[in-house]
Coordinates of C-alpha atoms in Angstrom, one line a residue:
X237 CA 24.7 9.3 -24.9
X238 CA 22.4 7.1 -22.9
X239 CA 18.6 8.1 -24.1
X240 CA 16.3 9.5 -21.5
X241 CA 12.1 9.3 -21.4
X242 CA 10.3 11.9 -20.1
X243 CA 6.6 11.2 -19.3
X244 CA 4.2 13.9 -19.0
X245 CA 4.5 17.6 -20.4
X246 CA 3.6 19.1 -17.0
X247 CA 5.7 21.6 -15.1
X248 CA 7.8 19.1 -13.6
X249 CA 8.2 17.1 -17.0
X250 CA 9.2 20.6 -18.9
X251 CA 11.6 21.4 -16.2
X252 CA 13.4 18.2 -16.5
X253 CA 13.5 17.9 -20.3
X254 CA 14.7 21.4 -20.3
X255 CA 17.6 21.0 -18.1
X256 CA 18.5 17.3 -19.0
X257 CA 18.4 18.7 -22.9
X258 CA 20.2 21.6 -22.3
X259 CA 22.6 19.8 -21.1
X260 CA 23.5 17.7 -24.1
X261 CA 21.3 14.6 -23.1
X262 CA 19.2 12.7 -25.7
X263 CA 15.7 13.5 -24.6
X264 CA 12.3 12.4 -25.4
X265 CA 9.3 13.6 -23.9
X266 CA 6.0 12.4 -24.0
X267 CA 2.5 13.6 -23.7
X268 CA -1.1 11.6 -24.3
X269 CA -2.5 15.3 -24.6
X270 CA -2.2 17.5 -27.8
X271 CA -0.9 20.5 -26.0
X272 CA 2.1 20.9 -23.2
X273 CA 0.8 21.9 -19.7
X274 CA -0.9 18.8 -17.8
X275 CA -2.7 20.3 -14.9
X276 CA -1.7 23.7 -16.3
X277 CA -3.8 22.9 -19.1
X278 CA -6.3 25.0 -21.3
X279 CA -9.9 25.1 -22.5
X280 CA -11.8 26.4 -25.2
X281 CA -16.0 27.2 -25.4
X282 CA -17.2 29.2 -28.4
X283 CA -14.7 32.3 -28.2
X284 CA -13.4 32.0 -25.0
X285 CA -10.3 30.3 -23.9
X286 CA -9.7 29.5 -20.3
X287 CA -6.9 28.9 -18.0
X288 CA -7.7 25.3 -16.0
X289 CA -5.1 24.3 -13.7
X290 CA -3.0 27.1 -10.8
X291 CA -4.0 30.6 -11.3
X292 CA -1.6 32.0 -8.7
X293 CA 2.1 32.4 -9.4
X294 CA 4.6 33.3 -7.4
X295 CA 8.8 32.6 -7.2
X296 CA 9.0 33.7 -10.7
X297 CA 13.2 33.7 -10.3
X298 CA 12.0 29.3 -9.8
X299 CA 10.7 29.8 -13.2
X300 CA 13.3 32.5 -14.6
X301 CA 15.8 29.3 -13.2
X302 CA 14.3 26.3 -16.0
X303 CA 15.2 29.0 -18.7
X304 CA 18.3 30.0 -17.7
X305 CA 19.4 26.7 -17.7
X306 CA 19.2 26.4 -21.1
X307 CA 20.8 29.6 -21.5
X308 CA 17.4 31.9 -22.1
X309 CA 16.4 34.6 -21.0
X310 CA 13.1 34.6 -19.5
X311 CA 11.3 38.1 -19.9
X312 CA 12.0 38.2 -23.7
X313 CA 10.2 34.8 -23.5
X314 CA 7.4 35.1 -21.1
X315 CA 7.0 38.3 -19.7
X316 CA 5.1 38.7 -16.4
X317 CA 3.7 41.4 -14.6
X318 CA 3.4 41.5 -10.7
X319 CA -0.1 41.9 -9.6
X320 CA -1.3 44.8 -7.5
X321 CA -3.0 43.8 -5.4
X322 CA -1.9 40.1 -5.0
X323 CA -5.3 40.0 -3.6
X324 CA -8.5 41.7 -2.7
X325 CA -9.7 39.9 0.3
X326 CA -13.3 41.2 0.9
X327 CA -15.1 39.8 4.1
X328 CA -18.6 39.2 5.2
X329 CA -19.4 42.1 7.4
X330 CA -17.9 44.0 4.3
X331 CA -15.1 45.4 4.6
X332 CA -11.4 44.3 2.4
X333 CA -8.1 44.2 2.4
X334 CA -5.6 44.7 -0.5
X335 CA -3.0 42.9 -0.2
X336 CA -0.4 45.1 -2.3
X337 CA 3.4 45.2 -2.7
X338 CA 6.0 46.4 -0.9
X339 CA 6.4 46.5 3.1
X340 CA 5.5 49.9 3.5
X341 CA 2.3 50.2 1.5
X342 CA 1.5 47.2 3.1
X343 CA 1.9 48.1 6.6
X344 CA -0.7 50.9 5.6
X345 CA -3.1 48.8 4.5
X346 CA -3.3 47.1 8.0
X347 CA -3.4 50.2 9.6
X348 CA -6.4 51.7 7.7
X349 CA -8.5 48.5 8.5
X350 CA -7.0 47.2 11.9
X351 CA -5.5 50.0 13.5
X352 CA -2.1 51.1 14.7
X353 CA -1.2 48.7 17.0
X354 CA -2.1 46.0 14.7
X355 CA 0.3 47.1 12.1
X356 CA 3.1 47.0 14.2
X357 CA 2.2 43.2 14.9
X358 CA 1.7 43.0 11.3
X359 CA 5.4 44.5 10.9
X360 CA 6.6 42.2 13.2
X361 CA 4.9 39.1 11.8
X362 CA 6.1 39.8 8.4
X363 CA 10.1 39.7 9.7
X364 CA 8.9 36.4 11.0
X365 CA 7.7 35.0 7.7
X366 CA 10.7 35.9 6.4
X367 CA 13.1 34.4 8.8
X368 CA 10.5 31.0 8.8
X369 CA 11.1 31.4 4.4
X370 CA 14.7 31.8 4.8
X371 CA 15.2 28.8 7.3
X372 CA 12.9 26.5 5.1
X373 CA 13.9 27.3 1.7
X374 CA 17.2 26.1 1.3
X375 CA 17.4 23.2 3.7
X376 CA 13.7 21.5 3.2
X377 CA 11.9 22.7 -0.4
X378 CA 14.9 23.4 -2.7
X379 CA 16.3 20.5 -2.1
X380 CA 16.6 16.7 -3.1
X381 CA 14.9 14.6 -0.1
X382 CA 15.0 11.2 -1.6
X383 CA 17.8 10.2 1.5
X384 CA 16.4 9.4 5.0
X385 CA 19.7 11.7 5.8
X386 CA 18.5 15.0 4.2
X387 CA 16.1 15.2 7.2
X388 CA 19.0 15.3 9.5
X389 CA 19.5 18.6 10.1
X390 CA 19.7 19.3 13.7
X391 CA 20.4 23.0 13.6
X392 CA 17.7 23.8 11.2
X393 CA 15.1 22.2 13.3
X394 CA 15.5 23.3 16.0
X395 CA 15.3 27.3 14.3
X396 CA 12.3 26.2 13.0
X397 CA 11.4 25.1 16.5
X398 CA 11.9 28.1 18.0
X399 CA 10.3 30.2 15.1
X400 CA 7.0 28.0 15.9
X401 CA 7.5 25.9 12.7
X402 CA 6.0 23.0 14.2
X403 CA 2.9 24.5 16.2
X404 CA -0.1 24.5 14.6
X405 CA -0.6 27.4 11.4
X406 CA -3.4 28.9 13.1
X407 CA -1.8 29.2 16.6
X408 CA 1.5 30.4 15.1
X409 CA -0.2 33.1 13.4
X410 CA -2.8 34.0 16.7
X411 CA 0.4 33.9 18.7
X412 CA 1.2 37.3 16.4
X413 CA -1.5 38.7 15.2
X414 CA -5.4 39.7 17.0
X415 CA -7.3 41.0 14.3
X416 CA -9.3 37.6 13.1
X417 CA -9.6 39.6 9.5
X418 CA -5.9 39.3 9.2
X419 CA -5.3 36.3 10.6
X420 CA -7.3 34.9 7.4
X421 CA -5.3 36.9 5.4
X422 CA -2.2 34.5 6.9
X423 CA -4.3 31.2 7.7
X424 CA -6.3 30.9 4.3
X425 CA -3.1 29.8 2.4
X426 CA -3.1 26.2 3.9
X427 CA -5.6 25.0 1.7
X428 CA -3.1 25.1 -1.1
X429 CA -1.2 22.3 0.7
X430 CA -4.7 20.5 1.6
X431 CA -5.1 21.0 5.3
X432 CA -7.1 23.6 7.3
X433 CA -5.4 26.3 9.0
X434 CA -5.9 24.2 12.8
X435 CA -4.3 20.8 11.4
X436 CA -1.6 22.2 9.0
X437 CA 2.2 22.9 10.9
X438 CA 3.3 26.5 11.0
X439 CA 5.8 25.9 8.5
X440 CA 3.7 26.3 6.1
X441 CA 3.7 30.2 6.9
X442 CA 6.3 30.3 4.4
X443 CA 3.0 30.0 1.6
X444 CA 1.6 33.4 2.9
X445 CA 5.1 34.8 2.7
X446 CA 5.7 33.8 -1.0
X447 CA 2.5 35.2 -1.9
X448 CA 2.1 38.0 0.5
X449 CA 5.1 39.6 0.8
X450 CA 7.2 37.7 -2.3
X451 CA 4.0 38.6 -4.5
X452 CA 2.0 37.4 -7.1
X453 CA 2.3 37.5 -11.2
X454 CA 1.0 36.5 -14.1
X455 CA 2.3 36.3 -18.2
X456 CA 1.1 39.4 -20.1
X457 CA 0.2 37.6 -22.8
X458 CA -2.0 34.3 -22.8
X459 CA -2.5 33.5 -19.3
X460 CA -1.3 30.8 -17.3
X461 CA -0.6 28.3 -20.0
X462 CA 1.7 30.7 -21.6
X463 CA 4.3 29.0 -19.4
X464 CA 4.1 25.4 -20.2
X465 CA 4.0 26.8 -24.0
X466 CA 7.0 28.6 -23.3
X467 CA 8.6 26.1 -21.5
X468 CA 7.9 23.5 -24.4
X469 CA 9.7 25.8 -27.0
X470 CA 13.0 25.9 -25.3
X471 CA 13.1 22.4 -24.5
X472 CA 12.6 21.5 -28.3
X473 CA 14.8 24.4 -29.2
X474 CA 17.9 22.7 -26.5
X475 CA 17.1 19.6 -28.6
X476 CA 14.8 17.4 -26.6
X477 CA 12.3 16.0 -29.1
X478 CA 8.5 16.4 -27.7
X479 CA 5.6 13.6 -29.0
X480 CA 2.2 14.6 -28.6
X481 CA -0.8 12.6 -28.5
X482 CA 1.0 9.1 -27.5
X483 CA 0.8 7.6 -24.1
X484 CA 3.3 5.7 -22.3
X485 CA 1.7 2.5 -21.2
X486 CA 5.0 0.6 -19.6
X487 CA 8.2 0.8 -18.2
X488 CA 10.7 -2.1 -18.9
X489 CA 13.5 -3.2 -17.0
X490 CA 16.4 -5.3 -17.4
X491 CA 19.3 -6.2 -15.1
X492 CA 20.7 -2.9 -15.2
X493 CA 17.2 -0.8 -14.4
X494 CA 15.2 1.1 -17.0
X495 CA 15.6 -0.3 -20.5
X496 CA 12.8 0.6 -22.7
X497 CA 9.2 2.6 -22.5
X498 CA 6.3 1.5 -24.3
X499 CA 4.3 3.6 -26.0
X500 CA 0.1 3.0 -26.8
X501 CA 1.3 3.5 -31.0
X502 CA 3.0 0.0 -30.1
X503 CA 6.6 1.7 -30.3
X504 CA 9.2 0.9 -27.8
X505 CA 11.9 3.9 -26.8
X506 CA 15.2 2.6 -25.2
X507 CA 16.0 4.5 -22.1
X508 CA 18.6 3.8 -20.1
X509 CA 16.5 6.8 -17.3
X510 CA 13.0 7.8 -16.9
X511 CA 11.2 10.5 -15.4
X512 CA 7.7 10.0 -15.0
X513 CA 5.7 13.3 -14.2
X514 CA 2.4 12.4 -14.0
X515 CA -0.6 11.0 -11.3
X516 CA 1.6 8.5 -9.4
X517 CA -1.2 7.0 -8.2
X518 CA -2.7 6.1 -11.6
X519 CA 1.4 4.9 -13.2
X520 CA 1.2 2.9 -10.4
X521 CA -1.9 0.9 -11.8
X522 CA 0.3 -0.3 -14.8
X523 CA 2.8 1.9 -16.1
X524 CA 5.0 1.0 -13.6
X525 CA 6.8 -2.1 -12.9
X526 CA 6.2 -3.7 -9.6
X527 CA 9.5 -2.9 -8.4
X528 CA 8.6 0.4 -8.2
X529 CA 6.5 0.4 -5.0
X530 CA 6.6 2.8 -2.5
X531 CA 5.2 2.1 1.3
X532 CA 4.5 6.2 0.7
X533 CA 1.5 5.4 -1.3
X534 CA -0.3 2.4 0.8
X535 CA -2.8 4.3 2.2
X536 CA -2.5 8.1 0.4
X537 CA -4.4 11.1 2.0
X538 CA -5.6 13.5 -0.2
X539 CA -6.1 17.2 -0.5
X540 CA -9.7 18.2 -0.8
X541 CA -11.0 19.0 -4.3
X542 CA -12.2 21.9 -5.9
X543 CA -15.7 23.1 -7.7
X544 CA -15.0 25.8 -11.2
X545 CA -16.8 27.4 -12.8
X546 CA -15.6 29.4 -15.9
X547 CA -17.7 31.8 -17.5
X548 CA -17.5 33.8 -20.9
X549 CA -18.6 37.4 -20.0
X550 CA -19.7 39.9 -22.6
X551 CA -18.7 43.0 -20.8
X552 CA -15.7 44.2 -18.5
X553 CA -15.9 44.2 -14.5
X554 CA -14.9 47.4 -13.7
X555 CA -12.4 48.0 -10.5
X556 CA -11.9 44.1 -10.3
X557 CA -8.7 42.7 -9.1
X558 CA -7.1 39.8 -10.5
X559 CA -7.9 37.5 -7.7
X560 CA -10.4 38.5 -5.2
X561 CA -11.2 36.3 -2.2
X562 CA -14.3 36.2 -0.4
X563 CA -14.6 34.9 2.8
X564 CA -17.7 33.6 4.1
X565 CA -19.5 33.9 7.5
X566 CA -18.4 30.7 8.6
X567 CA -14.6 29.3 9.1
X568 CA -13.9 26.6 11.4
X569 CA -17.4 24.4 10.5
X570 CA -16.1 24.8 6.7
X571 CA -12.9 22.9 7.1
X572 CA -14.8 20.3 9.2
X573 CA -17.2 19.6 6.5
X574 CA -14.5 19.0 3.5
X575 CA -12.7 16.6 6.4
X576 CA -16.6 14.7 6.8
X577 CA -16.9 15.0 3.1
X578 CA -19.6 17.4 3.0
X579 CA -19.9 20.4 0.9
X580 CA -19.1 23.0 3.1
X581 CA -21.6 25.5 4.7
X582 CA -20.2 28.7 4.1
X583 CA -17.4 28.8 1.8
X584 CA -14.9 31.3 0.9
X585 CA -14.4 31.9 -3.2
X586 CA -11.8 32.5 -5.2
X587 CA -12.4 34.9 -8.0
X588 CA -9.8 35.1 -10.7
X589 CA -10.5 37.8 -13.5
X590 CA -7.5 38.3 -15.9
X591 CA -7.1 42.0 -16.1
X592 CA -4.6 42.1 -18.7
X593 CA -5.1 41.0 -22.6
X594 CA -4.7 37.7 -22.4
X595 CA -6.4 36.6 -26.1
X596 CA -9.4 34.8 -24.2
X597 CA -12.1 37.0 -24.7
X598 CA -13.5 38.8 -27.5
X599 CA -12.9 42.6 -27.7
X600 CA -14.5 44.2 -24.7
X601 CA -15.0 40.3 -22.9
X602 CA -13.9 38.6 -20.3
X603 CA -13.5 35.8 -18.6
X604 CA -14.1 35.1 -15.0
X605 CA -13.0 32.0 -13.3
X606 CA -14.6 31.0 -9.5
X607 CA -13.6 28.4 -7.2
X608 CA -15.1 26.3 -4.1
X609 CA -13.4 23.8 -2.1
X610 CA -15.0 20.5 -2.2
X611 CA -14.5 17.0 -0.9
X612 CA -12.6 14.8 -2.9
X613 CA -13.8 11.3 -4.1
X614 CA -12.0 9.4 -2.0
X615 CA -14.3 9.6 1.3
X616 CA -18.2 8.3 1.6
X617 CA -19.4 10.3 -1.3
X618 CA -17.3 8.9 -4.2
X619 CA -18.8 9.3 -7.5
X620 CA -22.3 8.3 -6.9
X621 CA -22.0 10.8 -4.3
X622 CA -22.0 13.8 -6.9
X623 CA -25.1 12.6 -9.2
X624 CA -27.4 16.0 -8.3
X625 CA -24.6 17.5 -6.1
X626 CA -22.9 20.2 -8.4
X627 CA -26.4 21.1 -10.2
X628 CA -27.2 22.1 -6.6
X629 CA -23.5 23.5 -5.8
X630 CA -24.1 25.5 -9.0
X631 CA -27.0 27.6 -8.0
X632 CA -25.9 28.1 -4.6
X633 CA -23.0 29.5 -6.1
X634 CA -24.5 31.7 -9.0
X635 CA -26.7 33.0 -6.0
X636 CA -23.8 33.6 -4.1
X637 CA -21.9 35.6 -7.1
X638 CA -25.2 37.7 -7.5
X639 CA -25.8 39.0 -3.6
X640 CA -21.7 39.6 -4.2
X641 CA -22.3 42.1 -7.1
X642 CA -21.1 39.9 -10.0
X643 CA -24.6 40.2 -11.2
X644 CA -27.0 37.7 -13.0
X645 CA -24.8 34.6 -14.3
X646 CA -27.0 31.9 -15.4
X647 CA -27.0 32.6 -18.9
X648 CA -23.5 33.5 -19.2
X649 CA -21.5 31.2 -21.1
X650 CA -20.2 28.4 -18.7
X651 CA -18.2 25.7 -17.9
X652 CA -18.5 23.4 -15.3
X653 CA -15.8 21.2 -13.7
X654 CA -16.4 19.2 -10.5
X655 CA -14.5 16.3 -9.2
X656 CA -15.8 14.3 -11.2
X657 CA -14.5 15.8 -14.3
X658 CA -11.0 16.1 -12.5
X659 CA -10.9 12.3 -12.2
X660 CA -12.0 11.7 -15.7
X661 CA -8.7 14.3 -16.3
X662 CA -6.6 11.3 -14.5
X663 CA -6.5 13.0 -11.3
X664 CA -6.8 10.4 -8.3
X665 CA -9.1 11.1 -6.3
X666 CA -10.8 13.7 -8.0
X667 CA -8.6 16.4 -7.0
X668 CA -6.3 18.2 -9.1
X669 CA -4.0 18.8 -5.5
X670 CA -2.6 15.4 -5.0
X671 CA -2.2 14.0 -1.5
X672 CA -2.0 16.9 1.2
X673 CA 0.6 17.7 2.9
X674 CA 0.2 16.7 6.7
X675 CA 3.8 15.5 8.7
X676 CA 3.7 12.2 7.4
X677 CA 3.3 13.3 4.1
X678 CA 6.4 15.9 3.7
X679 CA 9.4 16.0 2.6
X680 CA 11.5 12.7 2.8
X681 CA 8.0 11.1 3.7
X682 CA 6.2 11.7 0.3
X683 CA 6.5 9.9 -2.4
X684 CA 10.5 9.0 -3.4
X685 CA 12.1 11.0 -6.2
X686 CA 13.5 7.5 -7.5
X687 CA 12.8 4.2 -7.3
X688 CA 15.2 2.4 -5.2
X689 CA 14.7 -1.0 -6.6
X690 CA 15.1 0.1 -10.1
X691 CA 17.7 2.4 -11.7
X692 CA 17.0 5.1 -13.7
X693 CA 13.8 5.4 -12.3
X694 CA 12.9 8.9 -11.6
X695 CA 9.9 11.2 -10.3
X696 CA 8.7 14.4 -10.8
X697 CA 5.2 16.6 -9.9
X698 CA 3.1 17.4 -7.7
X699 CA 3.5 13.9 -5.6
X700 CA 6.7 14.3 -4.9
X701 CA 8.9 16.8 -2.8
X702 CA 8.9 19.2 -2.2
X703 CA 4.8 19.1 -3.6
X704 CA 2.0 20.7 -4.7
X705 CA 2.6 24.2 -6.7
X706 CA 4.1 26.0 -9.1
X707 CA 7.4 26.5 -7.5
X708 CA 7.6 23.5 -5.8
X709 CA 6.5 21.5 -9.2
X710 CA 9.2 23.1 -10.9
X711 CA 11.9 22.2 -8.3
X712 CA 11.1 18.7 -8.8
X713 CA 11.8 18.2 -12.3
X714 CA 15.3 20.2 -11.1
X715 CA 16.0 17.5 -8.4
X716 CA 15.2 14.6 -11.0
X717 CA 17.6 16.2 -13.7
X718 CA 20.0 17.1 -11.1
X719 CA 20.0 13.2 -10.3
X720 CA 20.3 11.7 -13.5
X721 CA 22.8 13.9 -14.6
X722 CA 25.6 13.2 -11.4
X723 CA 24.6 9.6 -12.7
X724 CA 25.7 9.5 -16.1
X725 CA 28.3 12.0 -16.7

C-alpha cells in the first residue's frame, strides 16, 4: 500500500490520519510540537493548565463522524456536555440575554427582554436560520470544492438568493429582527469568519444557527484539548504511526507527484500522497515545492487577530456561565478600527470560565480565559507596531474586567498572548484565524484542497474549504482523505 504523510497534528491532520488509517492505509503523521492539537493546543503556568486555541464547539455529530470512521464510539471516548446557556450575552446599559437550548425556552427568553412581538420575529427568524443551514450545509461546507464545477449549482443559489444569502449579515438579520440587543445576538458571530457584521454575506447566518439554536459543548473532562488527545489515540490505535517533535522541512517530487518528505532529523519518508495541515502561508516559504502555487494566496486577506489573557484564579466565580459575552458601548466604530488597524475603542469580550472539572485548576480554582479582537500584523502596525501596545491593552482590559465585577486581576496569575506571540506560534499574520472569509475568499475561491500541478498533493485546515472552525476544520481533513482514497483504491 502506497505510504501516506500527514503533516501537522491539528484537527484537520487528526481527521485525515484517522480516516485514511482506518481505512487500511499506511499512515504517518507528523508534528514539530510534543503534543497533538496545533491551534487547539495547551498551556501550563505553575498549577494551571489552559485551553489556547477555539473555546466554542459546536456540530459535535462532525466530531462524533472522525471516530466513527474508525469504528469508535465517541461518548465512551470524549464525553461532552451541551452548555446551558450557550451564552450569557450581558450589554452595556445592563441588561443580558441567555442564550439557552431548545426553541421554546428560547423564545421566552426574547420575550422577557424584548417583548412579545419581538419573539414572534425571533420565532420566525429562527425557521429562517434553519432553512439558510439546511440549504448551505450540504451543497457549499460539507463538501469538496476543489472543482470550479462544485460552484455550479444553479438551484441552490438562487434559494440562497431568495433567503437573503447574499445581502449583507447585518441587513439580513435587521430585515427580521428590531430589537438592536438581539440583532447582536445574530450579528456578533461574523467575527469568527473575520469580517464585521456590515461586510460579511448573510450566509454566514448559518454561524448563529450552529451555535444558537444547534448549541454549544464542551468535553467533561480536560477541556478543549481533550479532543485532539482523543483524536490522536484512535488514529494510533487504527494503525497510523504519530512522530512528535520532528518537522517536515520539504516535499519531493518525481514524475509521478509526491515521492518523499523530508524531515528536520535528516530522515526522508516515501509518500506516494501528502496532506499538509498546517499555516499555508508559512509551507509555502519552503516546505513546498514551487509547483505548488496557488493564485489564491497572491495577495491573502486576513482575519483580524485576537488579545488573551489567561488567568489562574484562587477562588470560584459563582453564577458564571461558561462563555459570557460583553458588548461594549460602541459597535459600528469598533469594526472600523480593526479594518484601520487600530485597537478598537470599545470592544466587546469574550469570557470563557470552564464550569465543569476540567483538571486545570487546583481544588476550589479556576481558570478564566478573556478575549479582545485586535488587528493583525499584516496592516501599518506590524510588529514594531505592538512594542508598548499590549502593556497598555492590558490595563485597559484588567480595568475593564474590574468595573464588570470580575474583581481585582493584576496579581492573578497570568498569561499574556498578543499577536505577536501568535506569529512566533507560526501563525501568518499574527492571527490564529487565517485569511477571512469575504466572497473572494470562499469556497472554491480559497485556497485548493490539492495541488493541481503535483499529485498527491493534498490540503487540510483552517485555509482551505470550507475554513476557519471546528467543524469546518474537521471536514477538511474528510475531503482530503475522501480524495486520496477514490485515488488509490
Amino acid at each position: 500500500m502506497s505510504p501516506i504523510v500527514v503533516i501537522g497534528a491539528g484537527l484537520g491532520g487528526l481527521s485525515s490520519a484517522v480516516r485514511l488509517a482506518a481505512a487500511g492505509r499506511d499512515v504517518t503523521l507528523v508534528e514539530a510540537r510534543e503534543t497533538p492539537g496545533g491551534c487547539c493546543g495547551t498551556a501550563s503556568v505553575g498549577d494551571y493548565r489552559f485551553d489556547t486555541g477555539p473555546s466554542v464547539l459546536t456540530m459535535p455529530d462532525v466530531l462524533a463522524d472522525v471516530f466513527a470512521a474508525a469504528g469508535e464510539d465517541m461518548e465512551s471516548l470524549l464525553p461532552l456536555r451541551r452548555l446551558d446557556p450557550y451564552y450569557r450575552l450581558r450589554y452595556h446599559d445592563g441588561s443580558h440575554l441567555d442564550i439557552v437550548p431548545g426553541e421554546e425556552a428560547m423564545t421566552e427568553q426574547v420575550r422577557q427582554l424584548c417583548g412579545a412581538a419581538e419573539a414572534d420575529r425571533y420565532r420566525r427568524f429562527r425557521a429562517r436560520l434553519g432553512e439558510l443551514f439546511a440549504c448551505e450545509w450540504p451543497s457549499f461546507v460539507d463538501r469538496d470544492m476543489t472543482r470550479l464545477r462544485s460552484l455550479a449549482q444553479p438551484g441552490v443559489l438562487a434559494r440562497l438568493a431568495a433567503l437573503g444569502g447574499f445581502r449583507r449579515l447585518d441587513r439580513l438579520v435587521k430585515g427580521h429582527l428590531t430589537d438592536a440587543r438581539l440583532i447582536k445576538a445574530h450579528t456578533f458571530q461574523s467575527l469568527y469568519v473575520g469580517l464585521s457584521p456590515q461586510r460579511a454575506l448573510g450566509i454566514y447566518a448559518v454561524i448563529a444557527h450552529m451555535d444558537t439554536v444547534g448549541g454549544v459543548f464542551f468535553p467533561r473532562h480536560g477541556g478543549m484539548h481533550a479532543i485532539p488527545r482523543a483524536m490522536a489515540a484512535v488514529a494510533e490505535k487504527a494503525g497510523a504511526q504519530i512522530r512528535y517533535g520532528v518537522r517536515a522541512v520539504g516535499i519531493e517530487t518525481g514524475p509521478s507527484g509526491v515521492s518523499a518528505v523530508r524531515l528536520d532529523t535528516g530522515e526522508r519518508l516515501a509518500a506516494a500522497h501528502a496532506v499538509v495541515a498546517c499555516d499555508l502561508p508559512h509551507a509555502h516559504t519552503g516546505l513546498l515545492p514551487g509547483a505548488a502555487r496557488d493564485w489564491r494566496l497572491r495577495r491573502p486577506r486576513y482575519s483580524p487577530s485576537c488579545l488573551v489573557l489567561h488567568f489562574g484564579l484562587d477562588r470560584r466565580l459563582a453564577g458564571q456561565a461558561h462563555h459570557t459575552l460583553h458588548f461594549g458601548r460602541e459597535w459600528s466604530s469598533t469594526f472600523s478600527a480593526l479594518n484601520a488597524g487600530r485597537p478598537q475603542p470599545d470592544p466587546s469580550l469574550l469570557v470563557t470560565y470552564p464550569e465543569s472539572d476540567t483538571g486545570a485548576a487546583p481544588t476550589g480554582h479556576a481558570t478564566l480565559t478573556v478575549l479582545e479582537p485586535t488587528a493583525n500584523l499584516d496592516g501599518a502596525n506590524g510588529v514594531n507596531g505592538w512594542d508598548g501596545l499590549t502593556s497598555r491593552l492590558e490595563d485597559r482590559l484588567l480595568g475593564r474586567l474590574a468595573d464588570l465585577g470580575y474583581g481585582d486581576l493584576t496579581t492573578a496569575l497570568r498569561l499574556t498572548v498578543d499577536p505577536p506571540a501568535w506569529a512566533r506560534l507560526g501563525h501568518s499574520a499574527g492571527t490564529p484565524f487565517a485569511m477571512d472569509h469575504r466572497f473572494t475568499q470562499t469556497a472554491w475561491f480559497r485556497p485548493a484542497g490539492t495541488a493541481r500541478r503535483v499529485p498527491g498533493l493534498h490540503f487540510a485546515g483552517m485555509y482551505t474549504a470550507p475554513g476557519v472552525g471546528v467543524p469546518p476544520v474537521l471536514i477538511s481533513g474528510k475531503l482530503a482523505a475522501e480524495r486520496i482514497l477514490e485515488t488509490s483504491r
